[in-house]
PDB file of C-alpha atoms in Angstrom:
ATOM      1  CA  UNK J   1    -149.182-244.554  -2.071  1.00 87.00           C
ATOM      2  CA  UNK J   2    -151.101-246.339   0.878  1.00 89.00           C
ATOM      3  CA  UNK J   3    -152.575-249.287  -0.831  1.00 93.00           C
ATOM      4  CA  UNK J   4    -150.187-251.136  -3.253  1.00 95.00           C
ATOM      5  CA  UNK J   5    -152.172-254.254  -3.676  1.00 97.00           C
ATOM      6  CA  UNK J   6    -155.790-255.082  -4.407  1.00 97.00           C
ATOM      7  CA  UNK J   7    -155.223-257.849  -2.041  1.00 96.00           C
ATOM      8  CA  UNK J   8    -155.069-255.597   0.869  1.00 94.00           C
ATOM      9  CA  UNK J   9    -158.344-255.885   2.096  1.00 94.00           C
ATOM     10  CA  UNK J  10    -160.309-258.328   4.327  1.00 92.00           C
ATOM     11  CA  UNK J  11    -160.634-262.016   2.897  1.00 94.00           C
ATOM     12  CA  UNK J  12    -164.447-261.825   3.661  1.00 96.00           C
ATOM     13  CA  UNK J  13    -164.577-258.793   0.763  1.00 96.00           C
ATOM     14  CA  UNK J  14    -163.485-261.598  -1.634  1.00 97.00           C
ATOM     15  CA  UNK J  15    -166.055-264.112  -0.449  1.00 98.00           C
ATOM     16  CA  UNK J  16    -168.966-261.443  -0.551  1.00 98.00           C
ATOM     17  CA  UNK J  17    -167.685-260.531  -3.977  1.00 98.00           C
ATOM     18  CA  UNK J  18    -167.709-263.917  -5.215  1.00 98.00           C
ATOM     19  CA  UNK J  19    -171.313-264.214  -4.148  1.00 98.00           C
ATOM     20  CA  UNK J  20    -172.343-260.897  -5.660  1.00 98.00           C
ATOM     21  CA  UNK J  21    -170.830-262.058  -8.824  1.00 98.00           C
ATOM     22  CA  UNK J  22    -172.639-265.312  -8.989  1.00 98.00           C
ATOM     23  CA  UNK J  23    -175.863-263.963  -7.180  1.00 98.00           C
ATOM     24  CA  UNK J  24    -176.688-260.471  -7.505  1.00 98.00           C
ATOM     25  CA  UNK J  25    -174.282-259.159 -10.699  1.00 97.00           C
ATOM     26  CA  UNK J  26    -176.814-256.180 -11.559  1.00 97.00           C
ATOM     27  CA  UNK J  27    -177.587-254.919  -7.834  1.00 98.00           C
ATOM     28  CA  UNK J  28    -176.913-251.293  -7.282  1.00 98.00           C
ATOM     29  CA  UNK J  29    -175.742-249.791  -4.015  1.00 98.00           C
ATOM     30  CA  UNK J  30    -175.112-246.810  -2.251  1.00 97.00           C
ATOM     31  CA  UNK J  31    -172.178-246.494   0.711  1.00 92.00           C
ATOM     32  CA  UNK J  32    -171.572-243.244   2.772  1.00 94.00           C
ATOM     33  CA  UNK J  33    -168.079-242.864   5.083  1.00 89.00           C
ATOM     34  CA  UNK J  34    -168.847-241.650   8.405  1.00 81.00           C
ATOM     35  CA  UNK J  35    -166.116-240.700  10.843  1.00 80.00           C
ATOM     36  CA  UNK J  36    -167.294-241.450  14.255  1.00 80.00           C
ATOM     37  CA  UNK J  37    -164.849-239.401  16.169  1.00 76.00           C
ATOM     38  CA  UNK J  38    -165.784-235.854  17.027  1.00 75.00           C
ATOM     39  CA  UNK J  39    -163.722-233.112  16.011  1.00 74.00           C
ATOM     40  CA  UNK J  40    -161.521-234.939  13.602  1.00 79.00           C
ATOM     41  CA  UNK J  41    -161.319-232.548  10.612  1.00 83.00           C
ATOM     42  CA  UNK J  42    -160.355-234.180   7.718  1.00 88.00           C
ATOM     43  CA  UNK J  43    -161.275-231.608   4.960  1.00 90.00           C
ATOM     44  CA  UNK J  44    -157.774-230.612   4.708  1.00 88.00           C
ATOM     45  CA  UNK J  45    -156.733-234.050   3.438  1.00 89.00           C
ATOM     46  CA  UNK J  46    -159.547-234.277   0.733  1.00 92.00           C
ATOM     47  CA  UNK J  47    -157.174-233.847  -2.009  1.00 91.00           C
ATOM     48  CA  UNK J  48    -154.505-236.107  -0.430  1.00 89.00           C
ATOM     49  CA  UNK J  49    -157.388-238.705  -0.072  1.00 92.00           C
ATOM     50  CA  UNK J  50    -158.758-238.163  -3.703  1.00 94.00           C
ATOM     51  CA  UNK J  51    -155.085-238.885  -4.914  1.00 93.00           C
ATOM     52  CA  UNK J  52    -154.903-242.023  -2.928  1.00 93.00           C
ATOM     53  CA  UNK J  53    -158.202-243.104  -4.335  1.00 96.00           C
ATOM     54  CA  UNK J  54    -156.707-242.434  -7.951  1.00 96.00           C
ATOM     55  CA  UNK J  55    -153.739-244.534  -7.273  1.00 96.00           C
ATOM     56  CA  UNK J  56    -155.946-247.136  -5.894  1.00 97.00           C
ATOM     57  CA  UNK J  57    -158.021-247.307  -8.843  1.00 98.00           C
ATOM     58  CA  UNK J  58    -154.957-247.599 -10.844  1.00 98.00           C
ATOM     59  CA  UNK J  59    -154.198-250.951  -9.285  1.00 98.00           C
ATOM     60  CA  UNK J  60    -154.920-254.431 -10.921  1.00 98.00           C
ATOM     61  CA  UNK J  61    -154.413-258.114  -9.720  1.00 98.00           C
ATOM     62  CA  UNK J  62    -151.008-259.325 -10.263  1.00 98.00           C
ATOM     63  CA  UNK J  63    -150.654-262.927 -11.434  1.00 98.00           C
ATOM     64  CA  UNK J  64    -148.867-264.222  -8.176  1.00 98.00           C
ATOM     65  CA  UNK J  65    -152.079-262.772  -6.363  1.00 98.00           C
ATOM     66  CA  UNK J  66    -154.600-264.468  -8.789  1.00 98.00           C
ATOM     67  CA  UNK J  67    -152.621-267.703  -8.334  1.00 98.00           C
ATOM     68  CA  UNK J  68    -152.853-267.458  -4.579  1.00 98.00           C
ATOM     69  CA  UNK J  69    -156.664-266.619  -4.580  1.00 98.00           C
ATOM     70  CA  UNK J  70    -156.969-269.632  -7.198  1.00 97.00           C
ATOM     71  CA  UNK J  71    -155.287-271.873  -4.508  1.00 98.00           C
ATOM     72  CA  UNK J  72    -158.141-271.212  -2.071  1.00 97.00           C
ATOM     73  CA  UNK J  73    -160.711-274.089  -2.188  1.00 97.00           C
ATOM     74  CA  UNK J  74    -163.738-271.741  -1.515  1.00 97.00           C
ATOM     75  CA  UNK J  75    -162.782-269.180  -4.347  1.00 98.00           C
ATOM     76  CA  UNK J  76    -164.136-270.346  -7.854  1.00 98.00           C
ATOM     77  CA  UNK J  77    -162.290-270.044 -11.090  1.00 97.00           C
ATOM     78  CA  UNK J  78    -164.545-268.074 -12.769  1.00 98.00           C
ATOM     79  CA  UNK J  79    -164.512-265.477  -9.918  1.00 98.00           C
ATOM     80  CA  UNK J  80    -160.635-265.282  -9.887  1.00 98.00           C
ATOM     81  CA  UNK J  81    -160.814-265.290 -14.137  1.00 98.00           C
ATOM     82  CA  UNK J  82    -162.986-261.933 -13.522  1.00 98.00           C
ATOM     83  CA  UNK J  83    -160.715-260.249 -10.863  1.00 98.00           C
ATOM     84  CA  UNK J  84    -157.971-260.671 -13.529  1.00 98.00           C
ATOM     85  CA  UNK J  85    -160.022-257.928 -15.481  1.00 98.00           C
ATOM     86  CA  UNK J  86    -160.951-256.294 -12.421  1.00 98.00           C
ATOM     87  CA  UNK J  87    -160.164-252.476 -11.613  1.00 98.00           C
ATOM     88  CA  UNK J  88    -161.963-250.126  -9.187  1.00 98.00           C
ATOM     89  CA  UNK J  89    -163.380-247.033 -11.138  1.00 98.00           C
ATOM     90  CA  UNK J  90    -163.146-243.738  -9.710  1.00 97.00           C
ATOM     91  CA  UNK J  91    -166.499-242.609 -11.365  1.00 98.00           C
ATOM     92  CA  UNK J  92    -168.328-244.320  -8.321  1.00 98.00           C
ATOM     93  CA  UNK J  93    -166.558-242.342  -5.545  1.00 98.00           C
ATOM     94  CA  UNK J  94    -167.091-238.907  -4.715  1.00 97.00           C
ATOM     95  CA  UNK J  95    -165.083-237.146  -1.977  1.00 96.00           C
ATOM     96  CA  UNK J  96    -166.062-233.729  -0.887  1.00 96.00           C
ATOM     97  CA  UNK J  97    -165.126-231.342   1.894  1.00 94.00           C
ATOM     98  CA  UNK J  98    -167.773-230.206   4.191  1.00 92.00           C
ATOM     99  CA  UNK J  99    -168.101-226.646   5.950  1.00 91.00           C
ATOM    100  CA  UNK J 100    -167.536-227.903   9.303  1.00 90.00           C
ATOM    101  CA  UNK J 101    -164.404-229.629   8.796  1.00 90.00           C
ATOM    102  CA  UNK J 102    -165.733-233.042   8.179  1.00 89.00           C
ATOM    103  CA  UNK J 103    -165.620-234.957   4.898  1.00 91.00           C
ATOM    104  CA  UNK J 104    -168.300-236.633   2.609  1.00 92.00           C
ATOM    105  CA  UNK J 105    -167.176-239.796   0.851  1.00 95.00           C
ATOM    106  CA  UNK J 106    -170.031-241.624  -1.315  1.00 97.00           C
ATOM    107  CA  UNK J 107    -169.898-244.625  -3.404  1.00 97.00           C
ATOM    108  CA  UNK J 108    -172.794-245.348  -5.728  1.00 98.00           C
ATOM    109  CA  UNK J 109    -172.763-247.934  -8.675  1.00 98.00           C
ATOM    110  CA  UNK J 110    -172.980-251.857  -9.347  1.00 98.00           C
ATOM    111  CA  UNK J 111    -172.085-253.625  -6.042  1.00 98.00           C
ATOM    112  CA  UNK J 112    -169.824-255.755  -7.973  1.00 98.00           C
ATOM    113  CA  UNK J 113    -167.622-252.734  -8.687  1.00 98.00           C
ATOM    114  CA  UNK J 114    -167.736-251.011  -5.638  1.00 98.00           C
ATOM    115  CA  UNK J 115    -167.520-253.638  -3.025  1.00 97.00           C
ATOM    116  CA  UNK J 116    -163.707-253.405  -2.907  1.00 97.00           C
ATOM    117  CA  UNK J 117    -163.718-249.683  -2.184  1.00 97.00           C
ATOM    118  CA  UNK J 118    -164.663-249.841   1.531  1.00 94.00           C
ATOM    119  CA  UNK J 119    -161.545-251.098   3.196  1.00 94.00           C
ATOM    120  CA  UNK J 120    -158.909-249.350   1.015  1.00 95.00           C
ATOM    121  CA  UNK J 121    -161.267-245.922   1.722  1.00 94.00           C
ATOM    122  CA  UNK J 122    -160.968-246.820   5.540  1.00 92.00           C
ATOM    123  CA  UNK J 123    -157.338-247.244   5.636  1.00 92.00           C
ATOM    124  CA  UNK J 124    -156.592-244.113   3.270  1.00 91.00           C
ATOM    125  CA  UNK J 125    -159.163-241.920   5.811  1.00 88.00           C
ATOM    126  CA  UNK J 126    -157.475-243.454   8.765  1.00 85.00           C
ATOM    127  CA  UNK J 127    -153.835-242.341   7.842  1.00 85.00           C
ATOM    128  CA  UNK J 128    -155.346-239.139   7.551  1.00 75.00           C
ATOM    129  CA  UNK J 129    -156.937-239.076  11.039  1.00 72.00           C
ATOM    130  CA  UNK J 130    -153.493-240.238  12.572  1.00 75.00           C
ATOM    131  CA  UNK J 131    -151.763-237.335  10.784  1.00 65.00           C
ATOM    132  CA  UNK J 132    -154.437-235.173  12.329  1.00 60.00           C
ATOM    133  CA  UNK J 133    -153.380-236.664  15.733  1.00 59.00           C
ATOM    134  CA  UNK J 134    -149.668-236.800  15.220  1.00 59.00           C
ATOM    135  CA  UNK J 135    -149.793-232.988  14.403  1.00 56.00           C
ATOM    136  CA  UNK J 136    -152.050-232.355  17.720  1.00 46.00           C
ATOM    137  CA  UNK J 137    -149.746-234.355  19.806  1.00 43.00           C
ATOM    138  CA  UNK J 138    -146.755-232.653  18.520  1.00 44.00           C
ATOM    139  CA  UNK J 139    -148.121-229.475  19.199  1.00 45.00           C
ATOM    140  CA  UNK J 140    -149.050-230.194  22.720  1.00 43.00           C
ATOM    141  CA  UNK J 141    -145.251-231.628  23.394  1.00 46.00           C
ATOM    142  CA  UNK J 142    -144.156-228.294  22.136  1.00 48.00           C
ATOM    143  CA  UNK J 143    -146.298-226.368  24.057  1.00 49.00           C
ATOM    144  CA  UNK J 144    -145.484-228.365  26.957  1.00 49.00           C
ATOM    145  CA  UNK J 145    -141.967-228.130  26.997  1.00 51.00           C
TER     146      UNK J 145
END
């Protein structure tokens, strides 16, 4: 499991999520992942990415994490109460392999319930990118020897 806590994100995401809860609770959004590094084939890792996202969606905030968030002067109590009930939902995210070896990750749904996907999904896909590069470097070193 790559992500082990829903706190493993940018603090800015929590301040934005709080604003969404208070100002735009019914807003619908759509996000799309784009790997900007040409030639990085993530398609072989689609199942691993899906498994990691499934694990991510099983996480809930722990009491100690909620207490820490509650201690921040700019985080409102009702927002922390909401986070105590919050879970990411796998139905809002799709991961598909493309014919060219790239992947398509699309997130669509209520902003309030999708905003926390961004940073963990980037971390998950980055791990796969490094796995690809490490394999290439290992092959290159073996060929050079």
